[in-house]
Amino acid sequence: MCSTTRWCGAPGGAKIGRRDIDAAQKRRKFLEIRFVEAGPFTDQRPGTSGLRKKTRVFEQAHYLETFVQAVLEAAAVPRGATLVLGGDGRYLNDRAVQTIVRVAAGNGVGRLIVGRDGLLSTPAASHLIRSRGAHGGIILSASHNPGGPDGDFGIKYNGQNGGPAPEALTERIFETASKLKGYRLADLGPVPVGEPGRRDLGGLVVEVVDPVADYLALMERLFDLDRIAAMFASGFRMRFDAMGAVTGPYAKTVLEGRLGAAPGTVVNGDPLPDFGGHHPDPNPAHAKELLAEMADADGPDFGAASDGDGDRNMIVGRGLYVSPGDSLAVLLANADLAPGYRGRVAGVARSLVTSRAVDRVADAMRLPCYQTPTGWKFFGNLLDAGLITFCGEESFGTGSDHVREKDGLWAVLFWLNVVAATGKSVSELLADHWARFGRDYFTRHDYEGLDPEVAAEVVGRVVERCAGGEKELAALGVDRAYEFEYVDPVDGSVSRNQGYCFEAGEARVLFRLSGTGTEGATLRCYVERYERRPDRLHLDAQTALADDIALARDLAGLDALRIGAPTTIT
Ligand code: VG1
Ligand code: CO
């Protein structure tokens, strides 16, 4: 792709000529800014959580620059504004940070708050945007997707509330990128980001911050950390698997530093550009070592893991892991044990495809419970309006109104707080919960790497079934089938095409296509069933759901299309 350069305005908005720029350069007051003709790129449509592509796509000349230019224009970031910048440390993170500094300077951004070494977990970035009153933030991450030159990279924009851009804005970003003729770039050498401090680059101030300090202060306000520390002091043992990703430094500071957990509690705690070759996704399929250790009779009392960018969590007790839908329900039921939430829970929300376990607790507590599409961006308005305090997704995401992202370490501390305050183990807490509310068995079956045409056929089949006659559905035991359309209760915006739901007695079967993959198509099939019978509360989920899983395969015609077993089961 060719690129030419012409001079254009300087920060502050005034058009200035070449002579002014030379003079300014001499006084070293202004940055030298040029317009680089490039693009447009017509494939920069953000998915469920930002723009995710193969790393090599992002390494194309002008690709990242164009997306950032589109973000700054579509989000109407004013001159002089403050933005937060950081990422999960994956391959390309360091170079991307430098590129974004240059494009931000080229567009008159006044201040960039950057995590040391360009690192910020997603929830910490959300918190920084909020606590520093920034206009927004740019987060570099493809979350749990593997990293490296042959892996994935991603970028997303979060707004003033600290939360992911809503759909209307991501659409605008896409449209802007598809029309851009180029981007504005300041000619800067590499800006050091290895040490906290401020650097005035002449128009743009780059402030490098310790990514962990502010985050710990926030946790200190929400949880009874002294009580958790006392539990560790009395011999409580824990394993935290940071999966070679960004949570390592946070977990070490909070768990081993502040709470006094034994050194070595945090494993895989150094963020690596390729996550040590792992798939940094905290679920039973990808955190096998942790599950094996927790299955041991002499294993730790409590296990946890988080993902690439630190927003997901998995909680593990001795010999069992907590299904994310259950986790949200247990935390809500025990909210009063956490000082930051005592007596102030307004309501809860879960995504459509998350189990209804939390609904039962909300019912008992007489709290409103909202059902949203997949993706954290849909919780933003509910949180901002004060309608909900907690929210969660089945994909190992749990969070609250303390930030506008899901927060892995937060969920871990919340569980530790509940364990410390009740003196009960994870399995005892779950058993008590199920005895009181019943259990919502849940599983997600992913069919990854499907040929997009085959995936379209599956969806076509599901749509047909969904629209099928009552009789046909009744023959399969389905009482109700619908395509989920969400009307945001705060701003009235409508999101269509958010998945298909089949209700069959106490069971639900749901389908949607993933919006975070970078290769082929991924069909996600979600199956759940509510169970109250005391003698059926402690089954293996796959066993308890066997009939419903078969129904799901039938509804989607998977056998007819010769689609074999799912590639990932969680
Ligand atoms: C997946 C999950 C969704 C989550 C999203 C981003 O999206 O299902 O619940 O919000 O990832 O999480 P999809 O479209 O692939 O199903 V993260 O930790 O990857 O930012
Ligand atoms: Co993530």
Coordinates of C-alpha atoms and ligand atoms in Angstrom, one line a residue:
M1 CA 0.0 0.0 0.0
C2 CA 1.4 3.4 -0.9
S3 CA 1.6 6.1 1.6
T4 CA 2.4 9.8 1.1
T5 CA 2.8 12.5 3.6
R6 CA 1.6 16.0 3.8
W7 CA 1.7 18.5 6.6
C8 CA -1.3 19.3 8.6
G9 CA -2.5 21.0 11.7
A10 CA -0.9 20.8 15.1
P11 CA -2.5 20.1 18.5
G12 CA -4.7 22.9 19.5
G13 CA -6.7 22.9 16.3
A14 CA -5.0 25.9 14.4
K15 CA -3.9 25.2 10.9
I16 CA -0.2 26.0 10.7
G17 CA 2.2 26.2 7.9
R18 CA 5.5 24.4 7.3
R19 CA 7.4 27.5 8.5
D20 CA 5.6 27.5 11.8
I21 CA 6.4 23.8 12.3
D22 CA 10.1 24.4 11.6
A23 CA 10.1 27.2 14.1
A24 CA 8.2 25.1 16.6
Q25 CA 10.6 22.2 16.1
K26 CA 13.4 24.6 16.9
R27 CA 11.8 25.6 20.1
R28 CA 10.8 22.0 20.6
K29 CA 7.4 23.1 21.6
F30 CA 5.2 21.3 19.1
L31 CA 5.2 17.8 17.8
E32 CA 5.7 17.4 14.2
I33 CA 2.5 16.0 12.7
R34 CA 1.8 14.6 9.3
F35 CA -1.1 13.1 7.4
V36 CA -0.3 9.6 6.2
E37 CA -2.5 8.5 3.3
A38 CA -3.5 4.9 3.7
G39 CA -6.5 2.6 3.8
P40 CA -9.4 2.5 4.0
F41 CA -9.8 -0.9 5.6
T42 CA -13.2 -2.4 5.2
D43 CA -12.8 -5.3 7.7
Q44 CA -12.5 -3.4 11.0
R45 CA -15.8 -4.2 12.5
P46 CA -15.5 -4.9 16.2
G47 CA -17.2 -8.1 17.5
T48 CA -18.4 -9.1 20.9
S49 CA -15.4 -7.4 22.5
G50 CA -13.4 -5.2 20.2
L51 CA -11.6 -5.8 17.0
R52 CA -9.9 -9.2 17.0
K53 CA -7.8 -10.5 14.2
K54 CA -4.8 -12.7 13.5
T55 CA -1.6 -10.8 14.7
R56 CA -0.4 -10.7 11.1
V57 CA -3.4 -8.8 10.0
F58 CA -2.6 -6.2 12.7
E59 CA 1.0 -6.1 11.5
Q60 CA 0.0 -5.0 8.0
A61 CA 1.2 -1.5 7.3
H62 CA -1.2 1.2 8.5
Y63 CA -3.8 -1.3 9.8
L64 CA -3.6 -0.4 13.5
E65 CA -3.1 3.3 12.8
T66 CA -6.2 3.4 10.7
F67 CA -8.3 1.7 13.4
V68 CA -7.1 4.1 16.1
Q69 CA -7.7 7.1 13.8
A70 CA -11.3 5.7 13.3
V71 CA -11.8 5.3 17.1
L72 CA -10.6 8.8 17.8
E73 CA -12.9 10.3 15.1
A74 CA -15.9 8.1 15.8
A75 CA -15.7 8.6 19.5
A76 CA -15.2 12.3 18.9
V77 CA -12.3 12.4 21.3
P78 CA -11.7 16.1 21.9
R79 CA -8.3 17.8 21.6
G80 CA -6.5 17.9 24.9
A81 CA -8.5 14.9 26.2
T82 CA -7.0 12.3 28.5
L83 CA -7.0 8.6 27.4
V84 CA -5.9 5.5 29.2
L85 CA -3.8 3.0 27.3
G86 CA -2.5 -0.5 28.1
G87 CA -2.8 -4.1 27.2
D88 CA -2.4 -7.7 28.2
G89 CA 1.2 -7.9 27.2
R90 CA 0.8 -10.3 24.3
Y91 CA 3.1 -10.2 21.3
L92 CA 2.8 -6.8 19.5
N93 CA 1.6 -5.1 22.7
D94 CA 4.8 -3.1 23.0
R95 CA 5.0 -1.9 19.4
A96 CA 1.3 -1.2 19.3
V97 CA 1.6 1.1 22.4
Q98 CA 4.2 3.1 20.6
T99 CA 2.2 3.4 17.5
I100 CA -0.9 4.5 19.4
V101 CA 1.1 7.2 21.2
R102 CA 2.1 8.6 17.8
V103 CA -1.5 8.5 16.4
A104 CA -2.9 9.9 19.6
A105 CA -0.3 12.8 19.5
G106 CA -1.2 13.3 15.9
N107 CA -4.8 13.8 16.8
G108 CA -4.2 16.2 19.6
V109 CA -4.9 13.9 22.6
G110 CA -3.6 15.8 25.6
R111 CA -2.6 13.1 28.0
L112 CA -2.1 9.4 27.8
I113 CA -2.1 7.4 31.1
V114 CA -0.2 4.3 30.2
G115 CA 0.3 1.2 32.4
R116 CA 4.0 0.4 33.2
D117 CA 5.5 -1.6 30.3
G118 CA 2.3 -0.9 28.4
L119 CA 0.5 -3.4 30.7
L120 CA -3.0 -3.0 32.1
S121 CA -5.5 -5.7 32.9
T122 CA -8.9 -4.9 31.4
P123 CA -10.6 -4.2 34.7
A124 CA -7.7 -2.1 35.9
A125 CA -7.9 -0.1 32.7
S126 CA -11.7 0.4 33.3
H127 CA -10.9 1.6 36.9
L128 CA -8.2 4.0 35.7
I129 CA -10.6 5.6 33.2
R130 CA -13.1 6.2 35.9
S131 CA -10.8 7.2 38.7
R132 CA -8.8 9.6 36.6
G133 CA -11.9 11.1 34.8
A134 CA -10.4 10.1 31.4
H135 CA -12.4 10.6 28.2
G136 CA -11.9 6.9 27.5
G137 CA -9.3 4.2 27.0
I138 CA -7.7 2.0 24.4
I139 CA -7.2 -1.6 25.6
L140 CA -4.9 -4.0 23.7
S141 CA -6.1 -7.6 24.1
A142 CA -7.6 -10.6 22.4
S143 CA -8.4 -11.8 25.9
H144 CA -8.2 -15.6 26.1
N145 CA -7.3 -16.1 22.5
P146 CA -3.7 -17.4 22.1
G147 CA -1.1 -14.8 21.4
G148 CA 2.2 -14.7 19.4
P149 CA 3.0 -14.0 15.7
D150 CA 0.7 -16.8 14.6
G151 CA -1.9 -16.1 17.3
D152 CA -4.4 -13.3 17.8
F153 CA -4.3 -9.6 18.7
G154 CA -7.1 -7.3 19.6
I155 CA -7.9 -3.7 20.4
K156 CA -11.0 -2.1 21.9
Y157 CA -12.2 1.3 22.9
N158 CA -13.9 2.0 26.3
G159 CA -15.8 5.2 27.0
Q160 CA -15.9 7.7 29.8
N161 CA -17.8 5.3 32.1
G162 CA -14.9 2.8 31.8
G163 CA -17.0 0.3 29.8
P164 CA -16.8 -1.2 26.3
A165 CA -18.1 1.0 23.6
P166 CA -21.8 0.3 22.9
E167 CA -22.9 -1.1 19.6
A168 CA -23.8 2.2 18.1
L169 CA -20.3 3.4 18.6
T170 CA -18.6 0.2 17.4
E171 CA -20.7 0.5 14.2
R172 CA -19.5 4.1 13.8
I173 CA -15.9 3.1 14.2
F174 CA -16.3 0.4 11.5
E175 CA -18.0 2.9 9.1
T176 CA -15.3 5.5 9.8
A177 CA -12.5 3.0 9.2
S178 CA -14.1 1.9 5.9
K179 CA -14.0 5.4 4.6
L180 CA -10.8 6.9 6.0
K181 CA -8.2 8.2 3.6
G182 CA -5.4 8.1 6.1
Y183 CA -4.4 9.1 9.6
R184 CA -2.6 11.8 11.5
L185 CA 0.8 10.8 13.0
A186 CA 3.3 12.6 15.2
D187 CA 6.9 11.9 14.4
L188 CA 8.1 10.6 17.7
G189 CA 10.9 8.3 18.7
P190 CA 10.1 5.5 21.1
V191 CA 8.6 6.8 24.3
P192 CA 10.0 4.9 27.4
V193 CA 7.2 3.3 29.4
G194 CA 9.3 1.1 31.7
E195 CA 9.2 3.4 34.8
P196 CA 6.3 5.4 36.4
G197 CA 6.6 9.1 35.7
R198 CA 5.4 12.0 33.4
R199 CA 6.9 13.0 30.1
D200 CA 5.8 16.1 28.2
L201 CA 6.3 15.5 24.5
G202 CA 5.2 19.0 23.5
G203 CA 1.5 18.8 23.2
L204 CA 1.0 15.3 24.6
V205 CA 1.8 14.3 28.1
V206 CA 2.6 10.6 28.6
E207 CA 2.1 9.5 32.2
V208 CA 3.3 6.0 33.0
V209 CA 1.6 4.5 36.1
D210 CA 2.0 1.5 38.3
P211 CA -0.9 -0.6 37.1
V212 CA -1.5 -2.4 40.4
A213 CA -1.6 0.3 43.1
D214 CA -4.9 1.9 42.3
Y215 CA -6.5 -1.5 41.8
L216 CA -5.5 -2.7 45.2
A217 CA -6.8 0.5 46.8
L218 CA -10.2 -0.2 45.2
M219 CA -10.3 -3.9 46.4
E220 CA -9.4 -2.6 49.9
R221 CA -12.7 -0.6 49.9
L222 CA -14.9 -3.5 48.7
F223 CA -13.7 -6.5 50.7
D224 CA -12.7 -7.4 54.2
L225 CA -9.0 -8.0 53.3
D226 CA -7.9 -8.2 56.9
R227 CA -10.3 -11.1 57.5
I228 CA -8.9 -12.9 54.4
A229 CA -5.4 -12.2 55.5
A230 CA -6.2 -13.8 58.9
M231 CA -7.4 -16.9 57.1
F232 CA -4.1 -17.2 55.2
A233 CA -2.2 -16.6 58.5
S234 CA -4.0 -19.6 60.0
G235 CA -2.7 -21.9 57.3
F236 CA -5.3 -21.5 54.4
R237 CA -3.7 -22.6 51.2
M238 CA -4.5 -21.4 47.7
R239 CA -3.3 -21.7 44.1
F240 CA -3.8 -19.0 41.6
D241 CA -3.0 -19.7 38.0
A242 CA -2.4 -16.5 36.1
M243 CA -1.8 -18.5 32.9
G244 CA 1.2 -16.5 31.8
A245 CA -1.0 -13.5 31.3
V246 CA -1.6 -10.0 32.7
T247 CA -3.1 -10.9 36.1
G248 CA 0.2 -12.2 37.5
P249 CA 1.5 -8.9 38.9
Y250 CA -1.9 -8.0 40.3
A251 CA -2.3 -11.4 41.9
K252 CA 1.2 -11.4 43.4
T253 CA 0.7 -8.0 44.9
V254 CA -2.7 -8.6 46.3
L255 CA -2.6 -12.3 47.3
E256 CA 1.0 -12.8 48.3
G257 CA 1.8 -9.2 49.2
R258 CA -1.3 -7.7 50.9
L259 CA -3.0 -10.9 52.0
G260 CA 0.1 -12.9 53.0
A261 CA -0.6 -16.0 51.0
A262 CA 2.4 -18.2 50.8
P263 CA 5.1 -17.3 48.2
G264 CA 4.4 -19.5 45.2
T265 CA 0.6 -19.2 45.6
V266 CA 0.6 -17.5 42.2
V267 CA 1.8 -19.7 39.4
N268 CA 2.5 -18.7 35.8
G269 CA 2.7 -15.2 37.2
D270 CA 4.9 -13.5 34.7
P271 CA 3.1 -12.0 31.7
L272 CA 4.6 -13.5 28.6
P273 CA 4.1 -12.4 24.9
D274 CA 2.8 -15.9 24.0
F275 CA 1.4 -16.8 27.5
G276 CA 4.0 -19.6 27.6
G277 CA 2.3 -21.2 24.7
H278 CA -0.9 -21.6 26.7
H279 CA -4.5 -20.8 25.8
P280 CA -5.1 -18.3 28.7
D281 CA -8.7 -19.2 29.2
P282 CA -9.7 -20.1 32.8
N283 CA -12.0 -23.1 32.3
P284 CA -11.7 -26.8 33.0
A285 CA -10.6 -27.4 29.4
H286 CA -7.6 -25.0 29.5
A287 CA -6.6 -24.9 33.1
K288 CA -6.1 -28.6 33.4
E289 CA -3.1 -28.4 35.7
L290 CA -5.0 -26.4 38.3
L291 CA -7.9 -28.8 38.3
A292 CA -5.6 -31.7 38.7
E293 CA -3.9 -30.1 41.7
M294 CA -7.2 -29.3 43.2
A295 CA -8.4 -32.8 42.8
D296 CA -5.6 -34.1 45.0
A297 CA -6.6 -34.9 48.6
D298 CA -3.6 -32.9 49.8
G299 CA -4.2 -30.1 47.4
P300 CA -4.8 -26.4 48.3
D301 CA -8.0 -25.3 49.9
F302 CA -8.9 -22.9 47.1
G303 CA -8.0 -22.6 43.5
A304 CA -8.5 -19.9 40.9
A305 CA -7.4 -18.8 37.5
S306 CA -7.8 -15.8 35.2
D307 CA -7.5 -15.1 31.5
G308 CA -5.3 -13.2 29.1
D309 CA -6.5 -9.7 30.0
G310 CA -7.6 -10.5 33.6
D311 CA -11.4 -10.1 33.3
R312 CA -12.4 -13.8 33.5
N313 CA -12.1 -16.0 36.5
M314 CA -12.6 -19.6 37.4
I315 CA -13.1 -20.6 41.1
V316 CA -12.1 -24.1 42.0
G317 CA -12.8 -26.0 45.3
R318 CA -11.4 -29.3 46.3
G319 CA -12.3 -31.6 43.4
L320 CA -14.9 -29.3 41.8
Y321 CA -15.0 -26.1 39.9
V322 CA -17.8 -23.5 40.2
S323 CA -19.9 -23.0 37.1
P324 CA -20.0 -19.3 36.4
G325 CA -23.8 -19.1 36.6
D326 CA -23.6 -20.6 40.1
S327 CA -20.7 -18.2 41.1
L328 CA -22.8 -15.2 40.3
A329 CA -25.8 -16.7 42.3
V330 CA -23.6 -17.6 45.3
L331 CA -22.0 -14.1 45.4
L332 CA -25.4 -12.4 45.2
A333 CA -26.8 -14.6 48.0
N334 CA -23.7 -13.7 50.2
A335 CA -23.4 -10.0 49.2
D336 CA -23.8 -8.8 52.7
L337 CA -20.6 -10.5 53.8
A338 CA -18.6 -8.1 51.6
P339 CA -18.3 -4.6 53.3
G340 CA -18.5 -2.8 49.9
Y341 CA -21.9 -4.3 49.0
R342 CA -23.6 -4.8 52.4
G343 CA -27.2 -3.5 52.2
R344 CA -26.8 -1.8 48.8
V345 CA -27.5 -4.3 46.1
A346 CA -30.0 -2.7 43.6
G347 CA -30.4 -5.6 41.1
V348 CA -28.6 -8.1 38.9
A349 CA -28.2 -8.9 35.3
R350 CA -27.0 -11.9 33.3
S351 CA -26.6 -12.6 29.7
L352 CA -29.4 -14.6 28.0
V353 CA -27.2 -17.7 27.6
T354 CA -26.1 -17.7 31.3
S355 CA -27.9 -20.1 33.6
R356 CA -30.9 -18.8 35.6
A357 CA -29.3 -19.7 38.9
V358 CA -29.0 -16.0 39.8
D359 CA -32.7 -15.3 39.0
R360 CA -33.7 -17.6 41.8
V361 CA -31.6 -15.7 44.3
A362 CA -32.8 -12.3 43.0
D363 CA -36.4 -13.6 43.4
A364 CA -35.8 -14.6 47.0
M365 CA -34.2 -11.2 47.7
R366 CA -36.9 -9.4 45.7
L367 CA -34.4 -7.8 43.4
P368 CA -34.9 -7.1 39.7
C369 CA -33.0 -9.4 37.4
Y370 CA -32.2 -8.3 33.8
Q371 CA -31.4 -10.6 30.8
T372 CA -29.0 -9.1 28.2
P373 CA -27.3 -10.2 25.0
T374 CA -23.8 -11.6 25.2
G375 CA -21.0 -9.1 25.8
W376 CA -20.1 -6.9 28.7
K377 CA -21.1 -3.7 26.8
F378 CA -24.7 -4.5 27.4
F379 CA -24.4 -4.2 31.2
G380 CA -23.0 -0.6 30.9
N381 CA -26.2 1.3 30.8
L382 CA -27.8 -0.8 33.6
L383 CA -24.8 -0.2 35.9
D384 CA -24.6 3.5 35.0
A385 CA -28.3 4.0 35.8
G386 CA -27.8 2.2 39.2
L387 CA -30.3 -0.5 38.2
I388 CA -27.9 -3.3 38.9
T389 CA -25.0 -3.9 41.2
F390 CA -23.8 -7.4 40.0
C391 CA -23.7 -9.0 36.6
G392 CA -22.2 -12.0 35.0
E393 CA -21.8 -14.2 32.0
E394 CA -21.5 -18.0 31.6
S395 CA -18.1 -17.5 29.9
F396 CA -16.4 -17.1 33.3
G397 CA -17.2 -13.5 33.6
T398 CA -18.4 -11.9 36.9
G399 CA -18.4 -8.3 37.9
S400 CA -20.1 -5.4 39.7
D401 CA -20.5 -1.6 39.6
H402 CA -17.0 -1.0 40.9
V403 CA -15.8 -0.9 37.3
R404 CA -17.5 -1.4 33.9
E405 CA -15.8 -4.6 32.9
K406 CA -15.9 -8.1 34.3
D407 CA -13.1 -8.5 36.8
G408 CA -11.3 -11.8 37.5
L409 CA -9.4 -11.0 40.6
W410 CA -12.4 -9.2 42.1
A411 CA -14.4 -12.4 41.8
V412 CA -11.6 -14.4 43.5
L413 CA -11.4 -11.9 46.4
F414 CA -15.2 -11.9 46.7
W415 CA -15.1 -15.7 47.1
L416 CA -12.2 -15.6 49.5
N417 CA -14.2 -13.0 51.5
V418 CA -17.2 -15.4 51.6
V419 CA -15.1 -18.4 52.6
A420 CA -13.3 -16.4 55.3
A421 CA -16.5 -15.0 56.7
T422 CA -18.5 -18.2 56.7
G423 CA -15.6 -20.6 57.5
K424 CA -17.1 -22.9 54.8
S425 CA -15.2 -24.5 51.9
V426 CA -16.2 -23.9 48.2
S427 CA -18.0 -27.2 48.0
E428 CA -19.9 -26.6 51.3
L429 CA -21.0 -23.2 50.0
L430 CA -22.2 -24.8 46.8
A431 CA -24.0 -27.6 48.5
D432 CA -25.8 -25.2 50.9
H433 CA -26.7 -23.0 47.9
W434 CA -28.2 -25.9 45.9
A435 CA -30.1 -27.2 48.9
R436 CA -31.7 -23.9 49.4
F437 CA -32.3 -22.7 45.8
G438 CA -32.1 -25.9 43.7
R439 CA -29.4 -26.3 41.1
D440 CA -29.2 -25.1 37.5
Y441 CA -27.1 -27.6 35.6
F442 CA -25.3 -25.9 32.8
T443 CA -22.9 -26.7 30.0
R444 CA -21.6 -25.0 26.9
H445 CA -20.6 -27.0 23.8
D446 CA -18.4 -25.2 21.3
Y447 CA -18.0 -26.3 17.7
E448 CA -15.0 -24.4 16.7
G449 CA -13.3 -23.8 13.3
L450 CA -16.5 -24.6 11.3
D451 CA -16.6 -23.7 7.6
P452 CA -18.6 -20.5 7.7
E453 CA -21.0 -22.0 5.1
V454 CA -21.6 -25.0 7.3
A455 CA -22.2 -22.7 10.3
A456 CA -24.7 -20.7 8.2
E457 CA -26.5 -23.9 7.4
V458 CA -26.7 -24.8 11.1
V459 CA -28.1 -21.4 11.9
G460 CA -30.5 -21.7 9.0
R461 CA -31.7 -25.0 10.5
V462 CA -32.1 -23.5 14.0
V463 CA -34.0 -20.5 12.6
E464 CA -36.3 -22.9 10.8
R465 CA -36.9 -24.9 13.9
C466 CA -37.4 -21.7 15.9
A467 CA -40.1 -20.6 13.5
G468 CA -41.5 -24.1 13.2
G469 CA -45.1 -25.0 14.1
E470 CA -46.1 -25.6 17.7
K471 CA -46.9 -29.2 16.9
E472 CA -43.5 -29.9 15.5
L473 CA -41.8 -28.3 18.5
A474 CA -44.2 -29.9 21.0
A475 CA -43.2 -33.3 19.6
L476 CA -39.7 -32.6 20.7
G477 CA -40.8 -31.4 24.1
V478 CA -40.2 -27.7 23.3
D479 CA -42.8 -25.3 24.8
R480 CA -41.5 -22.1 23.5
A481 CA -38.9 -21.0 20.9
Y482 CA -37.7 -17.5 20.1
E483 CA -35.0 -15.3 18.6
F484 CA -33.6 -13.0 21.3
E485 CA -34.0 -9.3 20.7
Y486 CA -32.9 -6.9 23.4
V487 CA -34.4 -3.5 24.1
D488 CA -32.1 -1.6 26.4
P489 CA -34.3 -0.5 29.3
V490 CA -32.2 2.7 29.7
D491 CA -31.8 4.2 26.3
G492 CA -34.3 2.1 24.3
S493 CA -31.7 0.9 21.8
V494 CA -32.6 -2.4 20.1
S495 CA -30.1 -5.2 19.4
R496 CA -31.4 -7.9 17.2
N497 CA -30.1 -11.3 16.3
Q498 CA -28.7 -12.1 19.7
G499 CA -29.3 -15.9 19.8
Y500 CA -32.0 -18.5 19.7
C501 CA -33.7 -20.0 22.7
F502 CA -35.7 -23.2 23.1
E503 CA -37.5 -23.7 26.4
A504 CA -38.4 -27.3 27.2
G505 CA -39.9 -27.8 30.7
E506 CA -37.2 -27.0 33.2
A507 CA -34.5 -27.0 30.4
R508 CA -33.3 -24.4 28.0
V509 CA -31.2 -24.9 24.9
L510 CA -29.6 -21.9 23.2
F511 CA -27.6 -21.2 20.1
R512 CA -25.5 -18.4 18.8
L513 CA -22.4 -17.8 16.8
S514 CA -19.2 -16.5 18.5
G515 CA -18.2 -12.9 17.9
T516 CA -14.6 -13.2 19.1
G517 CA -13.0 -15.8 16.9
T518 CA -10.5 -15.1 14.2
E519 CA -10.7 -18.3 12.2
G520 CA -13.7 -20.0 10.6
A521 CA -16.9 -19.9 12.6
T522 CA -17.7 -21.1 16.1
L523 CA -21.2 -22.4 17.0
R524 CA -21.9 -22.1 20.7
C525 CA -24.6 -24.3 22.1
Y526 CA -25.7 -23.7 25.7
V527 CA -27.7 -26.2 27.6
E528 CA -29.2 -25.9 31.1
R529 CA -31.7 -27.6 33.3
Y530 CA -33.2 -26.7 36.7
E531 CA -33.2 -29.5 39.3
R532 CA -34.7 -29.4 42.8
R533 CA -34.7 -33.1 43.9
P534 CA -32.2 -33.5 46.8
D535 CA -30.9 -36.8 45.5
R536 CA -30.1 -35.3 42.1
L537 CA -28.2 -32.2 43.1
H538 CA -24.6 -33.6 42.9
L539 CA -24.4 -35.2 39.5
D540 CA -21.8 -34.6 36.8
A541 CA -23.3 -31.8 34.6
Q542 CA -22.8 -33.8 31.3
T543 CA -24.7 -36.7 32.8
A544 CA -27.5 -34.6 34.2
L545 CA -27.9 -32.8 30.9
A546 CA -27.4 -35.8 28.5
D547 CA -31.0 -35.8 27.1
D548 CA -31.0 -32.0 26.7
I549 CA -27.7 -32.1 24.9
A550 CA -29.2 -34.7 22.5
L551 CA -32.1 -32.4 21.9
A552 CA -29.7 -29.5 21.1
R553 CA -27.9 -31.6 18.5
D554 CA -31.2 -32.6 17.0
L555 CA -32.6 -29.0 16.9
A556 CA -29.4 -27.9 15.1
G557 CA -29.3 -30.9 12.8
L558 CA -25.7 -31.6 13.7
D559 CA -25.8 -35.3 12.8
A560 CA -27.3 -34.6 9.4
L561 CA -24.6 -32.1 8.7
R562 CA -22.0 -34.6 9.9
I563 CA -20.7 -32.3 12.6
G564 CA -19.1 -34.5 15.2
A565 CA -18.4 -34.0 18.9
P566 CA -17.9 -30.4 20.2
T567 CA -14.3 -29.2 20.2
T568 CA -14.6 -27.6 23.7
I569 CA -16.9 -28.4 26.5
T570 CA -17.2 -26.2 29.5
Ligands
VG1_1 C1 -17.1 -14.6 24.3 C2 -18.0 -14.9 25.4 C3 -18.7 -13.7 26.0 C4 -17.6 -12.6 26.4 C5 -16.7 -12.4 25.2 C6 -15.6 -11.5 25.6 O1 -17.8 -14.0 23.2 O2 -19.0 -15.9 25.0 O3 -19.5 -14.0 27.0 O4 -18.3 -11.4 26.8 O5 -16.2 -13.6 24.7 O6 -14.9 -12.0 26.7 P1 -18.3 -14.9 21.9 O7 -19.0 -13.9 21.0 O8 -17.1 -15.5 21.4 O9 -19.2 -15.9 22.4 V1 -13.2 -11.8 26.8 O10 -12.6 -12.2 28.3 O11 -12.8 -12.7 25.5 O12 -13.0 -10.1 26.5
CO2 CO -10.9 -11.5 28.8

